[in-house]
Amino acid sequence: MSTPTAAPSRTPAPRRPAWAGRNYSLLTGAAVVTNLGSHGSLIATAFAVMESGGSGWDIGLVTAARTLPLVLFLLVGGAIADRLPRHRVMVAANALNCVSQAAFAVLVLTGDPQLWQMMLLTALCGTGTAFFNPAAEGMLLSTVSGEHSNRAFALFRMAVNGAGIGGAALGGAMIAVVGPGWVLAIDAAAFAVAGAMRAFLDVSRVPERKPGGGLLADLRDGWVEVRSRPWLWSIVLQFSVVVGVISAADAVYGPLVARDHLGGAAPWGLALAFFGLGTIGGALLMMTWKPRRLLLAGTLCVFPMALPSAGLAIPLPPWGLCAVMLVSGVAIEVFGVNWMSTMHQEIPEEKFSRVSSYDWFGSLSMTPLATALAGPAESAFGRSEALWGCAVLVVLPTAAVLLVPDVRRITRKPHAPVAASEPPAAPAAVAAAPVVLTAGAPGPRGAGVQPSAPCAEPSGDGVTPH
């Protein structure tokens, strides 16, 4: 007699990929929320300055006020993020950003904001971001296995850049209807929601870190990691120039060109939204394309980042500017995913945040100077000439980086795990070089080159603003 066969049990299809665990999902969701707010507040801040009677010089000073403390505290933030629980550092930084943006919103909505007040509040935002960025990047890198890193980083960046599209377009439209103050208030609320989400990160399985030799020893250890890798410090130097001039073009000249030639905030918000659309296209491409030479493919895609500055210099009509922003968004996303994959492959997990802080420090080191000098450069040479200069300063250091052998030679390791704890021996020429702290580039490298909001977070992340 035959025995009846049991019906096969049906397992419900998973709602997310097996590699996208709780922490990855929470980090992605929180980053989406903050990008919705911060991409609108980028435009809102510039127009708040202009509505209070400010000039291009004043916009540059407000932008510089944010990036100066960001640069000053990044290295300390990276060392602290490798010593304390990273999720607590992130939540505390989000709380500071929320309070400062809320105060900025109240100031704009209820009175006549003074330049020094706007500079002070954006400086507080920059301080919070300095502690947030290294902790966030270290936390994200530690949630993904080497086998799935390319797809995970591409999906993360696609999600947050998609939020940037909505944030930029909605922010530009809201400014035209209700003014910049309410957009800043939405950004403050976004930080509150994201901070609450990050408080639920599960750190029970994160291994305890061995106590180090103190803060200075941790900083020195992070610098050894950086200078022992020519590909790392050379790209860090490259982006110190690239991020500076792109920040000047997007944060200072962009709103001025929009006011004088494009018709106001809404077309500029649309152009930024097309940049975000391009980053989604780039992320979709990187979900399936895994170039063997990671950094070579990525660096070649930095050249199109000169196009928006050139488009503003002409200036192109809104549809033309949207087109070049779309192309540059695709290109920088290809670089960003390859950069994160390289970092994940080559840098030890317990040193992610320290190395990331040098990366951010170098990329942003020239930004306060570049944005502060944007107004004087416009007065001395003219706006169009200054923008052409920005385009040239994207192309030249990028071409120079291609001369570094490691940038051309580093190849993808199949199913590479997170790097071992010991760094490779430094080449003699590098090991003997004096320690000069002039380098670093936005970790979530496409967060480092997108237009940076007053309290922007990395999009995977950098001028997401890496």
Tab-separated table of C-alpha atoms in Angstrom:
chain	number	residue	atom	x	y	z
A	1	MET	CA	0.000	0.000	0.000
A	2	SER	CA	1.369	3.355	-0.978
A	3	THR	CA	1.934	5.988	1.637
A	4	PRO	CA	0.563	9.430	0.815
A	5	THR	CA	3.242	11.990	0.200
A	6	ALA	CA	3.168	15.018	2.383
A	7	ALA	CA	2.464	18.212	0.513
A	8	PRO	CA	5.573	20.331	0.269
A	9	SER	CA	5.547	23.204	2.723
A	10	ARG	CA	5.505	26.639	1.191
A	11	THR	CA	7.940	29.102	2.581
A	12	PRO	CA	6.909	32.702	2.087
A	13	ALA	CA	9.225	34.597	-0.202
A	14	PRO	CA	11.565	36.872	1.719
A	15	ARG	CA	10.719	40.532	1.555
A	16	ARG	CA	14.351	41.508	1.261
A	17	PRO	CA	17.563	39.805	0.115
A	18	ALA	CA	19.138	37.433	2.622
A	19	TRP	CA	22.202	39.661	2.900
A	20	ALA	CA	20.126	42.765	3.736
A	21	GLY	CA	19.851	42.244	7.478
A	22	ARG	CA	18.210	44.378	10.162
A	23	ASN	CA	21.054	46.866	10.510
A	24	TYR	CA	21.494	47.323	6.763
A	25	SER	CA	17.760	47.947	6.356
A	26	LEU	CA	17.612	50.434	9.249
A	27	LEU	CA	20.687	52.304	8.012
A	28	THR	CA	19.249	52.509	4.505
A	29	GLY	CA	15.825	53.645	5.712
A	30	ALA	CA	17.275	56.313	7.992
A	31	ALA	CA	19.543	57.615	5.223
A	32	VAL	CA	16.534	57.859	2.883
A	33	VAL	CA	14.671	59.977	5.445
A	34	THR	CA	17.564	62.391	6.000
A	35	ASN	CA	18.269	62.742	2.275
A	36	LEU	CA	14.658	63.730	1.662
A	37	GLY	CA	15.176	66.630	4.049
A	38	SER	CA	18.769	67.615	3.361
A	39	HIS	CA	18.504	67.943	-0.424
A	40	GLY	CA	15.696	70.433	0.002
A	41	SER	CA	17.520	72.316	2.735
A	42	LEU	CA	20.534	72.761	0.421
A	43	ILE	CA	18.436	75.015	-1.795
A	44	ALA	CA	16.555	76.526	1.159
A	45	THR	CA	19.724	77.738	2.863
A	46	ALA	CA	21.001	79.567	-0.210
A	47	PHE	CA	17.646	81.241	-0.800
A	48	ALA	CA	17.291	82.122	2.896
A	49	VAL	CA	20.584	83.991	2.642
A	50	MET	CA	19.497	85.754	-0.563
A	51	GLU	CA	16.063	86.674	0.851
A	52	SER	CA	17.763	88.293	3.841
A	53	GLY	CA	19.683	90.524	1.413
A	54	GLY	CA	22.818	88.387	1.154
A	55	SER	CA	25.131	88.142	-1.855
A	56	GLY	CA	27.188	85.336	-3.367
A	57	TRP	CA	29.911	86.242	-0.875
A	58	ASP	CA	27.458	85.689	2.018
A	59	ILE	CA	26.297	82.325	0.628
A	60	GLY	CA	29.951	81.286	0.460
A	61	LEU	CA	30.552	82.358	4.063
A	62	VAL	CA	27.549	80.370	5.331
A	63	THR	CA	28.729	77.285	3.421
A	64	ALA	CA	32.264	77.742	4.732
A	65	ALA	CA	30.903	78.060	8.286
A	66	ARG	CA	29.489	74.543	7.977
A	67	THR	CA	32.515	72.903	6.414
A	68	LEU	CA	35.174	74.466	8.660
A	69	PRO	CA	34.109	72.673	11.895
A	70	LEU	CA	33.363	69.609	9.784
A	71	VAL	CA	37.010	69.534	8.690
A	72	LEU	CA	38.350	70.392	12.143
A	73	PHE	CA	36.471	67.627	13.986
A	74	LEU	CA	36.434	64.823	11.399
A	75	LEU	CA	39.610	63.092	12.575
A	76	VAL	CA	38.495	63.180	16.205
A	77	GLY	CA	35.067	61.912	15.117
A	78	GLY	CA	36.641	58.987	13.288
A	79	ALA	CA	38.781	57.966	16.251
A	80	ILE	CA	35.817	58.212	18.636
A	81	ALA	CA	33.632	56.138	16.294
A	82	ASP	CA	36.203	53.312	16.461
A	83	ARG	CA	36.259	53.493	20.283
A	84	LEU	CA	32.586	54.014	21.212
A	85	PRO	CA	29.491	52.204	19.891
A	86	ARG	CA	29.017	53.699	16.437
A	87	HIS	CA	25.226	53.796	16.627
A	88	ARG	CA	25.332	55.990	19.742
A	89	VAL	CA	27.658	58.451	18.045
A	90	MET	CA	25.262	58.583	15.081
A	91	VAL	CA	22.173	59.201	17.237
A	92	ALA	CA	23.881	61.974	19.229
A	93	ALA	CA	25.020	63.660	15.997
A	94	ASN	CA	21.489	63.446	14.560
A	95	ALA	CA	20.119	65.097	17.718
A	96	LEU	CA	22.530	68.021	17.351
A	97	ASN	CA	21.645	68.398	13.652
A	98	CYS	CA	17.928	68.321	14.468
A	99	VAL	CA	18.214	71.079	17.084
A	100	SER	CA	20.399	73.342	14.948
A	101	GLN	CA	18.202	72.995	11.846
A	102	ALA	CA	15.051	73.607	13.913
A	103	ALA	CA	16.589	76.798	15.318
A	104	PHE	CA	17.569	77.874	11.795
A	105	ALA	CA	13.986	77.283	10.607
A	106	VAL	CA	12.510	79.324	13.474
A	107	LEU	CA	14.974	82.127	12.768
A	108	VAL	CA	13.951	82.299	9.103
A	109	LEU	CA	10.205	81.944	9.771
A	110	THR	CA	9.911	84.495	12.569
A	111	GLY	CA	12.341	87.256	11.813
A	112	ASP	CA	15.150	88.773	9.831
A	113	PRO	CA	18.062	86.318	10.166
A	114	GLN	CA	21.486	87.872	10.500
A	115	LEU	CA	24.496	86.495	8.678
A	116	TRP	CA	26.345	85.617	11.904
A	117	GLN	CA	23.320	83.686	13.210
A	118	MET	CA	23.067	81.607	10.043
A	119	MET	CA	26.808	80.958	10.138
A	120	LEU	CA	26.649	79.845	13.780
A	121	LEU	CA	23.776	77.404	13.220
A	122	THR	CA	25.312	75.865	10.112
A	123	ALA	CA	28.586	75.533	12.059
A	124	LEU	CA	26.725	73.447	14.671
A	125	CYS	CA	25.379	71.286	11.847
A	126	GLY	CA	28.896	70.826	10.529
A	127	THR	CA	30.103	69.748	13.968
A	128	GLY	CA	27.399	67.086	14.211
A	129	THR	CA	28.164	65.841	10.707
A	130	ALA	CA	31.879	65.542	11.561
A	131	PHE	CA	31.061	62.935	14.199
A	132	PHE	CA	28.281	61.291	12.200
A	133	ASN	CA	29.986	60.596	8.874
A	134	PRO	CA	32.879	58.315	9.984
A	135	ALA	CA	30.597	56.380	12.353
A	136	ALA	CA	27.941	55.942	9.653
A	137	GLU	CA	30.371	54.708	7.033
A	138	GLY	CA	32.052	52.334	9.460
A	139	MET	CA	28.654	50.963	10.518
A	140	LEU	CA	27.513	50.453	6.925
A	141	LEU	CA	30.728	48.762	5.808
A	142	SER	CA	30.568	46.355	8.754
A	143	THR	CA	27.013	45.171	7.892
A	144	VAL	CA	27.868	43.723	4.475
A	145	SER	CA	29.828	40.601	3.517
A	146	GLY	CA	32.494	40.795	0.837
A	147	GLU	CA	30.510	38.559	-1.520
A	148	HIS	CA	27.564	40.963	-1.622
A	149	SER	CA	29.323	44.293	-1.137
A	150	ASN	CA	28.981	45.614	-4.696
A	151	ARG	CA	25.227	44.981	-4.849
A	152	ALA	CA	24.635	46.185	-1.271
A	153	PHE	CA	26.467	49.482	-1.749
A	154	ALA	CA	24.762	50.072	-5.111
A	155	LEU	CA	21.304	49.416	-3.596
A	156	PHE	CA	22.053	51.663	-0.613
A	157	ARG	CA	23.172	54.511	-2.820
A	158	MET	CA	20.253	54.020	-5.198
A	159	ALA	CA	17.791	54.306	-2.311
A	160	VAL	CA	19.285	57.432	-0.770
A	161	ASN	CA	19.863	59.133	-4.102
A	162	GLY	CA	16.282	58.374	-5.076
A	163	ALA	CA	15.259	60.192	-1.910
A	164	GLY	CA	17.514	63.045	-3.005
A	165	ILE	CA	15.539	63.392	-6.235
A	166	GLY	CA	12.299	63.851	-4.358
A	167	GLY	CA	13.906	66.081	-1.738
A	168	ALA	CA	15.496	68.440	-4.273
A	169	ALA	CA	12.424	68.716	-6.510
A	170	LEU	CA	10.003	69.072	-3.593
A	171	GLY	CA	12.301	71.505	-1.784
A	172	GLY	CA	12.613	73.785	-4.814
A	173	ALA	CA	8.838	73.787	-5.314
A	174	MET	CA	8.113	74.410	-1.623
A	175	ILE	CA	10.522	77.352	-1.489
A	176	ALA	CA	8.638	78.977	-4.355
A	177	VAL	CA	5.291	78.477	-2.557
A	178	VAL	CA	5.901	78.763	1.217
A	179	GLY	CA	9.507	79.978	1.500
A	180	PRO	CA	12.744	78.381	2.738
A	181	GLY	CA	11.872	78.327	6.449
A	182	TRP	CA	9.421	75.434	6.189
A	183	VAL	CA	11.873	73.386	4.143
A	184	LEU	CA	14.461	73.808	6.914
A	185	ALA	CA	11.825	72.731	9.466
A	186	ILE	CA	11.165	69.539	7.464
A	187	ASP	CA	14.900	68.827	7.481
A	188	ALA	CA	14.952	69.128	11.287
A	189	ALA	CA	12.043	66.687	11.565
A	190	ALA	CA	13.830	64.259	9.225
A	191	PHE	CA	16.864	64.220	11.513
A	192	ALA	CA	14.618	63.439	14.497
A	193	VAL	CA	12.983	60.482	12.699
A	194	ALA	CA	16.311	59.131	11.393
A	195	GLY	CA	17.929	59.390	14.831
A	196	ALA	CA	15.072	57.366	16.337
A	197	MET	CA	15.512	54.679	13.669
A	198	ARG	CA	19.247	54.453	14.281
A	199	ALA	CA	18.640	53.994	18.007
A	200	PHE	CA	17.201	50.550	17.159
A	201	LEU	CA	20.349	49.245	15.444
A	202	ASP	CA	21.314	45.808	16.775
A	203	VAL	CA	24.897	45.837	18.022
A	204	SER	CA	24.704	42.618	20.061
A	205	ARG	CA	26.772	40.705	17.500
A	206	VAL	CA	29.323	43.436	16.905
A	207	PRO	CA	32.616	42.228	18.435
A	208	GLU	CA	34.035	44.346	21.213
A	209	ARG	CA	37.020	46.383	20.136
A	210	LYS	CA	40.256	46.009	22.009
A	211	PRO	CA	41.212	49.126	23.939
A	212	GLY	CA	43.799	51.150	22.090
A	213	GLY	CA	46.599	53.361	23.271
A	214	GLY	CA	44.534	56.540	23.442
A	215	LEU	CA	42.991	58.990	21.007
A	216	LEU	CA	46.296	60.234	19.570
A	217	ALA	CA	47.512	56.675	19.081
A	218	ASP	CA	44.304	55.838	17.200
A	219	LEU	CA	44.743	58.886	14.977
A	220	ARG	CA	48.349	57.914	14.256
A	221	ASP	CA	47.276	54.349	13.503
A	222	GLY	CA	44.659	55.607	11.049
A	223	TRP	CA	47.246	57.783	9.310
A	224	VAL	CA	49.578	54.784	8.910
A	225	GLU	CA	46.718	52.945	7.184
A	226	VAL	CA	46.243	55.854	4.783
A	227	ARG	CA	49.835	56.617	3.878
A	228	SER	CA	50.683	52.939	3.339
A	229	ARG	CA	48.277	52.845	0.396
A	230	PRO	CA	49.231	55.139	-2.527
A	231	TRP	CA	45.849	54.625	-4.204
A	232	LEU	CA	44.123	55.918	-1.078
A	233	TRP	CA	46.094	59.076	-0.340
A	234	SER	CA	46.365	60.039	-4.020
A	235	ILE	CA	42.587	59.922	-4.514
A	236	VAL	CA	42.161	61.714	-1.198
A	237	LEU	CA	44.328	64.557	-2.515
A	238	GLN	CA	42.455	64.546	-5.819
A	239	PHE	CA	39.106	64.953	-4.101
A	240	SER	CA	40.333	67.704	-1.805
A	241	VAL	CA	40.428	69.852	-4.958
A	242	VAL	CA	37.459	68.288	-6.775
A	243	VAL	CA	35.054	68.536	-3.831
A	244	GLY	CA	36.145	72.104	-3.062
A	245	VAL	CA	35.468	73.470	-6.538
A	246	ILE	CA	32.255	71.470	-7.018
A	247	SER	CA	30.968	72.752	-3.675
A	248	ALA	CA	31.729	76.322	-4.749
A	249	ALA	CA	29.971	75.803	-8.087
A	250	ASP	CA	26.887	74.054	-6.689
A	251	ALA	CA	26.402	75.779	-3.343
A	252	VAL	CA	27.362	79.348	-4.344
A	253	TYR	CA	27.212	79.869	-8.109
A	254	GLY	CA	24.355	77.474	-8.855
A	255	PRO	CA	21.653	79.383	-6.914
A	256	LEU	CA	22.930	82.692	-8.338
A	257	VAL	CA	22.754	81.406	-11.924
A	258	ALA	CA	19.298	79.998	-11.164
A	259	ARG	CA	18.112	83.384	-9.889
A	260	ASP	CA	19.575	85.381	-12.781
A	261	HIS	CA	19.106	83.043	-15.763
A	262	LEU	CA	16.907	80.023	-14.976
A	263	GLY	CA	13.898	81.595	-13.278
A	264	GLY	CA	14.491	80.901	-9.585
A	265	ALA	CA	14.667	78.002	-7.140
A	266	ALA	CA	12.345	75.535	-8.908
A	267	PRO	CA	14.510	74.988	-12.058
A	268	TRP	CA	17.624	74.617	-9.906
A	269	GLY	CA	15.820	72.081	-7.739
A	270	LEU	CA	14.833	70.218	-10.902
A	271	ALA	CA	18.456	70.174	-12.095
A	272	LEU	CA	19.561	68.733	-8.742
A	273	ALA	CA	16.767	66.167	-9.031
A	274	PHE	CA	18.153	65.102	-12.427
A	275	PHE	CA	21.545	64.656	-10.764
A	276	GLY	CA	19.822	62.325	-8.310
A	277	LEU	CA	18.101	60.524	-11.173
A	278	GLY	CA	21.516	59.986	-12.744
A	279	THR	CA	22.860	58.492	-9.528
A	280	ILE	CA	19.975	56.013	-9.525
A	281	GLY	CA	20.845	55.058	-13.090
A	282	GLY	CA	24.474	54.606	-12.069
A	283	ALA	CA	23.476	52.487	-9.072
A	284	LEU	CA	21.284	50.266	-11.270
A	285	LEU	CA	24.239	49.820	-13.603
A	286	MET	CA	26.512	48.855	-10.707
A	287	MET	CA	24.008	46.274	-9.433
A	288	THR	CA	25.111	44.069	-12.349
A	289	TRP	CA	28.400	45.510	-13.649
A	290	LYS	CA	31.485	44.591	-11.636
A	291	PRO	CA	34.520	46.098	-13.369
A	292	ARG	CA	37.684	44.119	-12.722
A	293	ARG	CA	39.845	47.230	-12.241
A	294	LEU	CA	37.843	48.998	-9.591
A	295	LEU	CA	39.643	52.308	-9.263
A	296	LEU	CA	40.534	52.715	-12.924
A	297	ALA	CA	36.877	52.426	-13.950
A	298	GLY	CA	35.840	54.717	-11.122
A	299	THR	CA	38.436	57.433	-11.737
A	300	LEU	CA	37.621	57.662	-15.448
A	301	CYS	CA	34.071	58.486	-14.375
A	302	VAL	CA	35.155	61.537	-12.365
A	303	PHE	CA	35.886	63.541	-15.536
A	304	PRO	CA	32.160	64.134	-16.319
A	305	MET	CA	31.833	65.871	-12.947
A	306	ALA	CA	33.265	68.955	-14.702
A	307	LEU	CA	30.139	69.185	-16.886
A	308	PRO	CA	27.783	70.939	-14.391
A	309	SER	CA	30.309	73.750	-13.774
A	310	ALA	CA	30.735	74.177	-17.535
A	311	GLY	CA	26.960	74.121	-18.004
A	312	LEU	CA	26.518	76.885	-15.414
A	313	ALA	CA	29.333	78.902	-17.012
A	314	ILE	CA	27.658	79.047	-20.448
A	315	PRO	CA	24.885	79.103	-18.958
A	316	LEU	CA	22.791	76.300	-20.448
A	317	PRO	CA	18.983	76.525	-20.418
A	318	PRO	CA	17.229	74.437	-17.743
A	319	TRP	CA	16.812	71.368	-19.998
A	320	GLY	CA	20.518	71.433	-20.956
A	321	LEU	CA	21.612	71.804	-17.338
A	322	CYS	CA	19.346	68.891	-16.382
A	323	ALA	CA	21.029	66.774	-19.078
A	324	VAL	CA	24.592	67.407	-17.883
A	325	MET	CA	23.525	66.866	-14.268
A	326	LEU	CA	22.027	63.519	-15.292
A	327	VAL	CA	25.276	62.412	-16.974
A	328	SER	CA	27.424	63.515	-14.038
A	329	GLY	CA	25.115	61.681	-11.627
A	330	VAL	CA	25.560	58.388	-13.483
A	331	ALA	CA	29.328	58.868	-13.639
A	332	ILE	CA	29.895	59.705	-9.994
A	333	GLU	CA	27.761	56.787	-8.862
A	334	VAL	CA	29.984	54.399	-10.803
A	335	PHE	CA	32.956	55.907	-8.994
A	336	GLY	CA	31.187	55.846	-5.622
A	337	VAL	CA	30.278	52.152	-5.673
A	338	ASN	CA	33.745	51.156	-6.892
A	339	TRP	CA	35.312	53.311	-4.189
A	340	MET	CA	33.244	51.753	-1.410
A	341	SER	CA	33.950	48.260	-2.739
A	342	THR	CA	37.681	49.017	-2.763
A	343	MET	CA	37.568	50.344	0.801
A	344	HIS	CA	35.588	47.310	1.942
A	345	GLN	CA	38.082	44.977	0.252
A	346	GLU	CA	41.307	46.663	1.352
A	347	ILE	CA	40.698	48.267	4.792
A	348	PRO	CA	40.472	46.293	8.092
A	349	GLU	CA	36.972	46.422	9.634
A	350	GLU	CA	38.134	47.673	13.038
A	351	LYS	CA	39.785	50.663	11.329
A	352	PHE	CA	36.972	51.614	8.928
A	353	SER	CA	35.934	54.734	10.818
A	354	ARG	CA	39.465	56.047	11.370
A	355	VAL	CA	40.384	55.631	7.716
A	356	SER	CA	37.012	57.069	6.701
A	357	SER	CA	37.667	60.166	8.820
A	358	TYR	CA	40.934	60.840	6.955
A	359	ASP	CA	39.044	60.205	3.726
A	360	TRP	CA	36.379	62.784	4.639
A	361	PHE	CA	38.946	65.160	6.134
A	362	GLY	CA	40.976	65.331	2.952
A	363	SER	CA	37.999	65.636	0.638
A	364	LEU	CA	36.558	68.524	2.605
A	365	SER	CA	39.808	70.215	3.608
A	366	MET	CA	39.703	72.723	0.753
A	367	THR	CA	35.938	73.287	0.792
A	368	PRO	CA	35.808	76.091	3.414
A	369	LEU	CA	38.455	78.034	1.475
A	370	ALA	CA	36.875	77.314	-1.918
A	371	THR	CA	33.384	78.391	-0.868
A	372	ALA	CA	34.623	81.443	1.035
A	373	LEU	CA	36.629	82.565	-2.022
A	374	ALA	CA	33.809	81.935	-4.484
A	375	GLY	CA	32.379	85.424	-4.009
A	376	PRO	CA	35.736	87.240	-4.326
A	377	ALA	CA	36.618	85.101	-7.377
A	378	GLU	CA	33.355	86.127	-9.032
A	379	SER	CA	34.123	89.793	-8.345
A	380	ALA	CA	37.716	89.511	-9.615
A	381	PHE	CA	37.254	87.346	-12.723
A	382	GLY	CA	33.521	87.173	-13.413
A	383	ARG	CA	31.078	84.377	-12.635
A	384	SER	CA	31.483	82.576	-15.968
A	385	GLU	CA	35.287	82.607	-15.769
A	386	ALA	CA	35.213	81.332	-12.183
A	387	LEU	CA	32.945	78.461	-13.223
A	388	TRP	CA	35.231	77.501	-16.131
A	389	GLY	CA	38.072	77.460	-13.597
A	390	CYS	CA	36.048	75.019	-11.453
A	391	ALA	CA	35.631	72.713	-14.463
A	392	VAL	CA	39.370	72.754	-15.206
A	393	LEU	CA	40.196	71.984	-11.567
A	394	VAL	CA	38.064	68.834	-11.756
A	395	VAL	CA	39.851	67.571	-14.865
A	396	LEU	CA	43.514	68.223	-13.981
A	397	PRO	CA	43.836	66.349	-10.630
A	398	THR	CA	41.739	63.479	-11.997
A	399	ALA	CA	44.159	63.091	-14.906
A	400	ALA	CA	47.080	63.176	-12.447
A	401	VAL	CA	45.612	60.341	-10.342
A	402	LEU	CA	45.657	58.041	-13.380
A	403	LEU	CA	49.472	58.203	-13.240
A	404	VAL	CA	49.470	56.314	-9.889
A	405	PRO	CA	50.156	52.615	-10.647
A	406	ASP	CA	47.879	51.246	-7.903
A	407	VAL	CA	44.908	53.206	-9.246
A	408	ARG	CA	45.311	51.419	-12.568
A	409	ARG	CA	46.199	47.989	-11.141
A	410	ILE	CA	43.967	47.229	-8.133
A	411	THR	CA	41.615	44.417	-9.146
A	412	ARG	CA	38.480	43.010	-7.610
A	413	LYS	CA	39.013	39.940	-5.442
A	414	PRO	CA	36.309	37.307	-5.942
A	415	HIS	CA	34.078	37.036	-2.871
A	416	ALA	CA	36.616	39.043	-0.896
A	417	PRO	CA	36.026	39.074	2.866
A	418	VAL	CA	36.585	42.168	4.945
A	419	ALA	CA	40.302	42.899	4.983
A	420	ALA	CA	42.529	41.361	7.619
A	421	SER	CA	43.684	43.429	10.555
A	422	GLU	CA	47.233	44.024	9.420
A	423	PRO	CA	47.885	46.621	6.692
A	424	PRO	CA	50.320	45.829	3.905
A	425	ALA	CA	53.862	46.981	4.346
A	426	ALA	CA	54.248	50.570	3.210
A	427	PRO	CA	56.425	51.164	0.171
A	428	ALA	CA	59.742	52.639	1.251
A	429	ALA	CA	59.163	55.942	-0.492
A	430	VAL	CA	55.790	56.361	1.206
A	431	ALA	CA	56.917	55.127	4.609
A	432	ALA	CA	59.784	57.595	4.606
A	433	ALA	CA	57.589	60.525	3.601
A	434	PRO	CA	56.821	63.159	6.236
A	435	VAL	CA	53.392	62.993	7.817
A	436	VAL	CA	51.487	65.907	6.310
A	437	LEU	CA	47.769	65.916	7.103
A	438	THR	CA	46.476	67.344	3.853
A	439	ALA	CA	44.498	64.419	2.444
A	440	GLY	CA	41.160	62.538	2.511
A	441	ALA	CA	38.032	62.256	0.340
A	442	PRO	CA	34.394	61.744	1.140
A	443	GLY	CA	33.957	58.209	2.147
A	444	PRO	CA	30.641	57.479	0.570
A	445	ARG	CA	32.301	58.981	-2.410
A	446	GLY	CA	29.344	60.323	-4.360
A	447	ALA	CA	28.343	61.911	-1.008
A	448	GLY	CA	31.503	63.773	-1.424
A	449	VAL	CA	30.775	65.220	-4.759
A	450	GLN	CA	27.133	65.903	-4.822
A	451	PRO	CA	25.958	69.361	-3.815
A	452	SER	CA	26.276	69.458	-0.063
A	453	ALA	CA	23.388	70.455	2.125
A	454	PRO	CA	23.989	72.333	5.386
A	455	CYS	CA	23.832	69.115	7.364
A	456	ALA	CA	24.057	66.579	4.566
A	457	GLU	CA	24.849	62.973	5.359
A	458	PRO	CA	26.805	60.599	3.204
A	459	SER	CA	24.945	58.833	0.480
A	460	GLY	CA	26.676	55.802	0.747
A	461	ASP	CA	27.477	58.976	0.630
A	462	GLY	CA	29.694	62.050	0.457
A	463	VAL	CA	29.644	66.267	-1.645
A	464	THR	CA	26.094	64.212	-1.576
A	465	PRO	CA	28.154	66.322	-1.100
A	466	HIS	CA	31.183	60.460	-1.543
